[in-house]
Coordinates of C-alpha atoms and ligand atoms in Angstrom, one line a residue:
M1 CA 33.2 -10.7 -28.6
A2 CA 36.7 -11.1 -27.8
D3 CA 39.7 -13.4 -30.0
L4 CA 39.8 -16.8 -28.1
L5 CA 43.5 -17.6 -27.8
K6 CA 43.3 -20.9 -28.7
G7 CA 46.6 -23.4 -27.6
K8 CA 45.8 -25.6 -31.6
P9 CA 47.9 -23.3 -34.2
V10 CA 50.4 -22.1 -31.4
A11 CA 51.3 -26.6 -30.5
D12 CA 50.8 -26.9 -34.6
A13 CA 52.9 -24.0 -35.3
M14 CA 56.2 -25.6 -32.8
K15 CA 54.8 -28.7 -34.1
A16 CA 56.1 -28.0 -37.0
E17 CA 59.4 -26.8 -36.5
L18 CA 59.4 -30.1 -33.5
I19 CA 59.5 -32.8 -36.6
K20 CA 62.4 -30.4 -38.4
K21 CA 64.5 -30.1 -34.9
V22 CA 64.4 -34.6 -34.4
E23 CA 65.1 -35.1 -38.2
M24 CA 68.9 -32.9 -37.8
L25 CA 69.4 -34.7 -34.4
Q26 CA 68.4 -37.8 -36.4
A27 CA 70.6 -37.3 -39.5
K28 CA 73.4 -36.6 -37.1
G29 CA 72.7 -40.1 -35.3
L30 CA 71.2 -38.6 -32.0
A31 CA 67.6 -39.8 -30.9
P32 CA 66.3 -37.2 -28.8
K33 CA 64.6 -38.4 -26.1
L34 CA 62.4 -37.9 -22.5
G35 CA 61.6 -40.1 -19.8
I36 CA 59.1 -39.7 -17.8
I37 CA 59.2 -40.7 -13.5
R38 CA 56.0 -42.1 -12.2
V39 CA 55.5 -43.9 -8.4
G40 CA 51.6 -45.0 -8.2
E41 CA 48.7 -44.2 -10.9
R42 CA 47.1 -41.5 -10.2
P43 CA 45.2 -40.5 -13.1
D44 CA 45.5 -36.6 -13.0
D45 CA 49.6 -38.1 -13.9
L46 CA 48.3 -41.5 -16.4
F47 CA 46.0 -38.6 -18.2
Y48 CA 49.4 -36.5 -18.9
E49 CA 52.0 -39.4 -19.0
G50 CA 49.3 -40.1 -21.7
G51 CA 49.4 -37.1 -24.2
A52 CA 53.5 -36.8 -23.0
K53 CA 53.3 -40.1 -25.2
K54 CA 51.2 -38.7 -28.1
T55 CA 53.1 -35.9 -28.2
C56 CA 56.8 -37.9 -28.6
A57 CA 55.2 -40.1 -30.8
A58 CA 53.9 -36.8 -32.9
L59 CA 57.6 -35.9 -33.5
G60 CA 59.3 -38.9 -34.5
M61 CA 60.7 -38.7 -30.4
D62 CA 61.1 -41.5 -28.2
S63 CA 59.6 -41.7 -24.7
E64 CA 59.8 -43.9 -21.9
V65 CA 58.2 -44.5 -18.6
F66 CA 59.8 -45.6 -14.9
E67 CA 56.7 -47.0 -13.3
Y68 CA 57.6 -47.6 -9.2
P69 CA 55.1 -49.2 -7.3
E70 CA 53.2 -46.3 -4.4
N71 CA 54.8 -48.5 -2.0
I72 CA 58.1 -48.1 -3.5
G73 CA 61.1 -47.1 -0.3
Q74 CA 62.7 -44.2 -0.2
E75 CA 66.0 -46.1 -0.9
A76 CA 65.6 -47.7 -4.1
F77 CA 63.8 -45.2 -5.0
E78 CA 66.4 -42.8 -5.3
A79 CA 69.1 -45.5 -7.0
A80 CA 66.5 -45.6 -9.6
V81 CA 66.3 -41.1 -10.0
I82 CA 69.5 -41.7 -10.3
K83 CA 69.7 -44.2 -12.6
V84 CA 67.6 -42.7 -15.2
G85 CA 69.6 -39.7 -14.6
Q86 CA 72.7 -41.1 -15.7
M87 CA 71.3 -43.4 -19.5
K88 CA 73.3 -41.3 -21.6
G89 CA 69.6 -42.1 -24.3
V90 CA 67.7 -40.3 -22.4
H91 CA 68.1 -36.0 -22.1
G92 CA 65.8 -34.9 -20.7
I93 CA 63.2 -36.2 -17.9
L94 CA 59.2 -35.5 -16.4
M95 CA 58.6 -37.2 -12.9
F96 CA 55.8 -36.7 -11.7
S97 CA 54.9 -34.9 -8.6
P98 CA 53.6 -34.9 -5.6
L99 CA 55.2 -37.5 -4.4
P100 CA 53.8 -40.7 -2.4
K101 CA 54.5 -38.5 1.6
H102 CA 56.9 -41.4 2.6
L103 CA 59.3 -40.1 0.7
N104 CA 61.4 -37.2 0.4
E105 CA 60.7 -35.3 -2.1
K106 CA 62.5 -32.4 -2.1
K107 CA 65.4 -34.8 -1.5
I108 CA 64.9 -36.9 -4.6
R109 CA 64.0 -34.4 -6.9
T110 CA 68.4 -32.8 -6.2
L111 CA 69.0 -36.3 -8.1
I112 CA 67.9 -35.3 -11.2
P113 CA 70.6 -33.7 -13.4
V114 CA 70.1 -29.8 -14.1
E115 CA 70.6 -31.1 -17.7
K116 CA 67.9 -33.2 -18.0
D117 CA 66.0 -31.2 -16.1
V118 CA 63.1 -30.2 -18.5
D119 CA 60.5 -29.6 -15.8
C120 CA 62.1 -26.8 -13.5
L121 CA 62.1 -29.2 -10.4
T122 CA 65.6 -29.0 -9.0
T123 CA 66.9 -25.9 -7.5
G124 CA 70.0 -25.5 -9.8
G125 CA 67.4 -25.8 -13.6
A126 CA 65.1 -22.9 -10.5
A127 CA 67.9 -20.8 -9.6
K128 CA 69.1 -19.9 -14.2
I129 CA 65.0 -19.4 -14.5
F130 CA 65.5 -17.0 -12.0
T131 CA 69.0 -15.4 -13.2
D132 CA 67.8 -15.4 -16.9
D133 CA 70.7 -18.4 -17.5
P134 CA 69.3 -19.0 -21.2
T135 CA 70.4 -22.9 -20.7
G136 CA 67.6 -23.5 -17.9
F137 CA 64.0 -24.4 -18.7
P138 CA 61.6 -23.0 -17.4
P139 CA 58.9 -25.4 -15.8
C140 CA 56.7 -25.8 -19.5
T141 CA 52.7 -23.8 -17.7
P142 CA 54.8 -20.9 -17.8
T143 CA 56.5 -21.9 -21.3
A144 CA 53.1 -22.5 -22.8
C145 CA 51.8 -18.7 -21.1
M146 CA 55.0 -17.4 -23.3
D147 CA 54.5 -19.7 -26.3
M148 CA 51.0 -18.0 -26.6
L149 CA 51.7 -14.9 -26.3
R150 CA 54.7 -14.5 -28.9
H151 CA 52.8 -16.7 -30.8
F152 CA 49.7 -14.8 -31.4
D153 CA 52.3 -11.1 -32.0
I154 CA 50.9 -10.2 -28.2
P155 CA 53.4 -7.1 -27.4
I156 CA 54.9 -7.7 -23.8
K157 CA 57.8 -4.6 -23.5
G158 CA 56.4 -2.0 -21.4
K159 CA 52.6 -3.6 -20.5
K160 CA 52.1 -3.9 -17.6
C161 CA 51.6 -7.9 -16.6
V162 CA 49.6 -9.4 -13.5
V163 CA 50.2 -12.5 -12.7
V164 CA 47.8 -14.4 -10.1
G165 CA 49.7 -17.2 -8.5
R166 CA 52.8 -17.4 -6.5
S167 CA 53.9 -21.0 -7.0
L168 CA 57.1 -22.9 -8.5
V169 CA 55.5 -23.9 -11.2
V170 CA 53.2 -21.2 -13.0
G171 CA 53.1 -18.1 -10.6
K172 CA 56.8 -16.8 -10.1
P173 CA 58.5 -18.5 -12.9
L174 CA 55.9 -16.8 -14.9
A175 CA 57.0 -13.2 -13.2
M176 CA 60.7 -14.1 -14.0
L177 CA 59.2 -14.9 -17.5
L178 CA 57.6 -12.3 -18.6
L179 CA 59.4 -9.6 -16.8
R180 CA 63.0 -11.0 -18.9
E181 CA 60.9 -9.6 -21.5
H182 CA 60.8 -6.6 -20.7
G183 CA 57.3 -6.8 -19.0
T184 CA 56.1 -4.6 -16.3
V185 CA 55.1 -8.0 -14.2
T186 CA 52.7 -7.7 -10.4
I187 CA 52.0 -10.9 -9.1
C188 CA 49.5 -10.8 -6.7
H189 CA 48.3 -13.7 -4.1
S190 CA 45.8 -14.6 -1.9
R191 CA 46.4 -12.2 0.5
T192 CA 46.7 -10.1 -2.3
E193 CA 44.2 -6.2 -1.4
N194 CA 42.1 -5.0 -4.0
L195 CA 42.3 -8.5 -6.0
P196 CA 40.2 -6.3 -8.6
E197 CA 41.5 -3.2 -8.6
V198 CA 45.0 -4.8 -9.7
C199 CA 44.3 -6.8 -12.3
Q200 CA 41.6 -4.5 -14.3
N201 CA 44.8 -2.6 -14.4
A202 CA 46.6 -4.5 -16.0
D203 CA 47.3 -4.7 -19.9
I204 CA 48.0 -8.6 -20.0
L205 CA 46.2 -10.8 -17.0
I206 CA 47.7 -13.9 -16.1
A207 CA 45.2 -16.1 -13.6
A208 CA 47.7 -19.0 -12.3
V209 CA 44.8 -19.6 -8.8
G210 CA 42.9 -22.8 -8.0
K211 CA 39.8 -21.9 -7.6
A212 CA 37.2 -22.0 -10.5
K213 CA 36.0 -19.0 -11.5
M214 CA 37.1 -17.1 -10.1
I215 CA 38.3 -14.0 -11.8
K216 CA 35.3 -12.1 -12.7
G217 CA 33.3 -9.4 -15.2
N218 CA 34.6 -6.6 -12.1
F219 CA 38.7 -7.5 -12.3
V220 CA 39.0 -7.0 -16.3
K221 CA 38.0 -3.4 -18.2
P222 CA 38.2 -3.6 -22.8
G223 CA 41.0 -3.5 -24.2
Q224 CA 42.8 -6.3 -21.8
I225 CA 44.9 -10.0 -23.3
V226 CA 43.6 -12.7 -20.8
I227 CA 45.2 -15.5 -20.5
D228 CA 43.8 -18.4 -18.2
V229 CA 46.3 -20.7 -16.8
G230 CA 43.5 -22.8 -14.4
I231 CA 42.5 -26.1 -14.8
N232 CA 39.1 -26.9 -12.2
P233 CA 37.1 -29.5 -12.2
D234 CA 33.6 -27.3 -13.0
P235 CA 31.3 -26.9 -10.3
A236 CA 28.4 -26.5 -12.7
N237 CA 29.7 -28.9 -15.4
P238 CA 30.4 -32.1 -13.1
G239 CA 32.8 -34.3 -15.2
K240 CA 33.3 -31.0 -17.0
Y241 CA 36.8 -28.5 -16.2
C242 CA 37.0 -25.0 -16.4
G243 CA 39.8 -22.0 -16.2
D244 CA 40.1 -19.8 -13.0
V245 CA 38.5 -17.5 -15.2
D246 CA 34.8 -16.6 -15.1
F247 CA 34.4 -16.6 -19.1
A248 CA 31.0 -16.0 -19.1
E249 CA 31.2 -13.1 -18.0
V250 CA 35.1 -11.2 -19.4
E251 CA 35.0 -12.2 -22.3
P252 CA 32.1 -10.3 -23.6
V253 CA 34.4 -7.4 -22.2
V254 CA 37.9 -7.8 -22.8
Q255 CA 40.1 -7.6 -25.7
K256 CA 41.8 -11.3 -26.7
I257 CA 41.3 -14.0 -23.7
S258 CA 42.4 -18.4 -23.6
P259 CA 39.8 -21.0 -23.4
V260 CA 39.8 -23.3 -21.2
P261 CA 39.7 -26.2 -22.0
A262 CA 41.6 -25.8 -25.6
G263 CA 44.4 -23.7 -23.8
V264 CA 47.2 -23.3 -22.7
G265 CA 46.9 -27.2 -21.6
S266 CA 47.1 -28.1 -25.1
V267 CA 50.1 -26.6 -25.4
T268 CA 52.8 -27.5 -22.0
T269 CA 53.1 -31.4 -23.5
W270 CA 54.8 -29.9 -26.6
V271 CA 57.0 -27.5 -24.5
L272 CA 58.2 -30.5 -22.6
C273 CA 59.0 -32.2 -26.0
K274 CA 60.4 -28.6 -27.1
Q275 CA 62.8 -28.2 -24.6
T276 CA 63.7 -32.0 -24.7
I277 CA 65.0 -32.0 -28.0
M278 CA 66.6 -28.7 -26.4
A279 CA 69.0 -30.6 -23.4
C280 CA 69.7 -32.6 -26.8
E281 CA 70.9 -30.3 -28.7
M282 CA 73.3 -28.4 -26.0
Q283 CA 73.9 -32.1 -24.5
N284 CA 75.3 -32.9 -27.5
A285 CA 76.4 -29.6 -29.1
Ligands
NDP301 P1 49.5 -23.6 -5.8 O1 47.9 -24.0 -5.7 O2 49.8 -24.1 -5.6 O3 48.8 -22.0 -7.0 C1 47.7 -20.7 -6.2 C2 48.4 -19.6 -6.5 O4 47.0 -19.4 -6.4 C3 48.6 -19.2 -5.1 O5 49.7 -18.8 -5.1 C4 47.2 -18.7 -3.7 O6 48.2 -18.0 -3.4 C5 46.9 -17.6 -4.9 N1 45.6 -18.1 -4.9 C6 44.7 -19.2 -4.1 N2 43.9 -18.3 -4.1 C7 43.6 -17.6 -4.6 C8 43.2 -16.0 -4.1 N3 41.1 -15.9 -3.8 N4 43.2 -14.8 -4.3 C9 44.8 -14.5 -4.8 N5 45.7 -15.3 -5.4 C10 44.9 -16.5 -4.8 O7 48.2 -24.1 -7.6 P2 48.9 -24.2 -9.3 O8 50.3 -22.6 -9.2 O9 50.4 -25.3 -9.1 O10 48.3 -24.2 -10.6 C11 47.7 -22.6 -10.0 C12 45.8 -23.5 -11.1 O11 46.8 -23.5 -13.1 C13 45.6 -24.6 -11.2 O12 44.0 -23.9 -11.5 C14 46.2 -25.3 -12.6 O13 45.3 -26.6 -12.0 C15 46.5 -24.5 -13.5 N6 47.9 -25.2 -13.9 C16 47.5 -25.8 -15.5 C17 48.4 -26.5 -15.8 C18 48.6 -26.3 -17.6 O14 49.2 -26.9 -18.2 N7 47.7 -26.2 -18.4 C19 50.0 -26.9 -15.1 C20 49.7 -26.2 -13.8 C21 48.9 -26.0 -12.6 P3 49.2 -18.4 -2.6 O15 50.3 -18.6 -2.9 O16 49.1 -16.9 -1.0 O17 48.3 -19.2 -1.5

């Protein structure tokens, strides 16, 4: 039976540390604040927003939602994003994506100040990650994966790390973060040949595919660490979620595995707050 890498102990440890940081900032007269920009009312966005607000409150930090109607025009939305970006009291910005199709998201992303880009939505933010600039904030999910590995003392240096998925939000930045920690990184995608074999060769296997239970028993071997980033509707259990890893097949084989739910997903909003607190510290250094 594999050890379960649950998100809660990681979040709990982070919480204790972040509360102290918020108190230290407050003692200096600073109130770290997350600004959340949302267009429309997509259920996924509302769910994440609720979690983010709750996490901010648990840390004693502020959050404010800037909400716009689904049919807002490009010009009006650009002006709104610029305004939020200029607010001195807002230190970190999360903007839900994708935006409605009539909006030029690429252009709008450029309006978020890089120093407030706590979820790596801007090209400037991504450049910082790819150039190992410590003032950059990686997207929250890859950071959560790294925080999980660190919390559970899983060595990365020199280890074979296989990341399945090459999105800008998870796979690519995660590969850069693993590389920063001296992992030997392989990035896989939909055209990778012999995927099960490549995955079996990993010491640390991270699945960020977006396909329910795609990583099967024949993708893994004993001794491996498996981190499952996926959040998918579970085809076998309507209304429930499952990961990209077929837990029933993989868990009996590997050494450690993060479950879905209660794994990586339960760490991401804490990372969002952590990075907002860091942004507040940097903006007032
Ligand atoms: P994307 O759809 O943007 O990217 C999926 C990646 O998986 C692509 O690079 C794609 O390859 C690759 N892929 C798809 N099918 C296969 C296949 N059969 N074999 C190998 N590779 C494949 O997804 P995201 O990166 O945004 O998200 C990945 C998962 O993580 C999703 O389940 C999502 O819900 C979850 N997620 C979880 C979060 C959390 O907080 N836990 C936050 C964000 C996402 P190609 O590039 O060739 O198309």
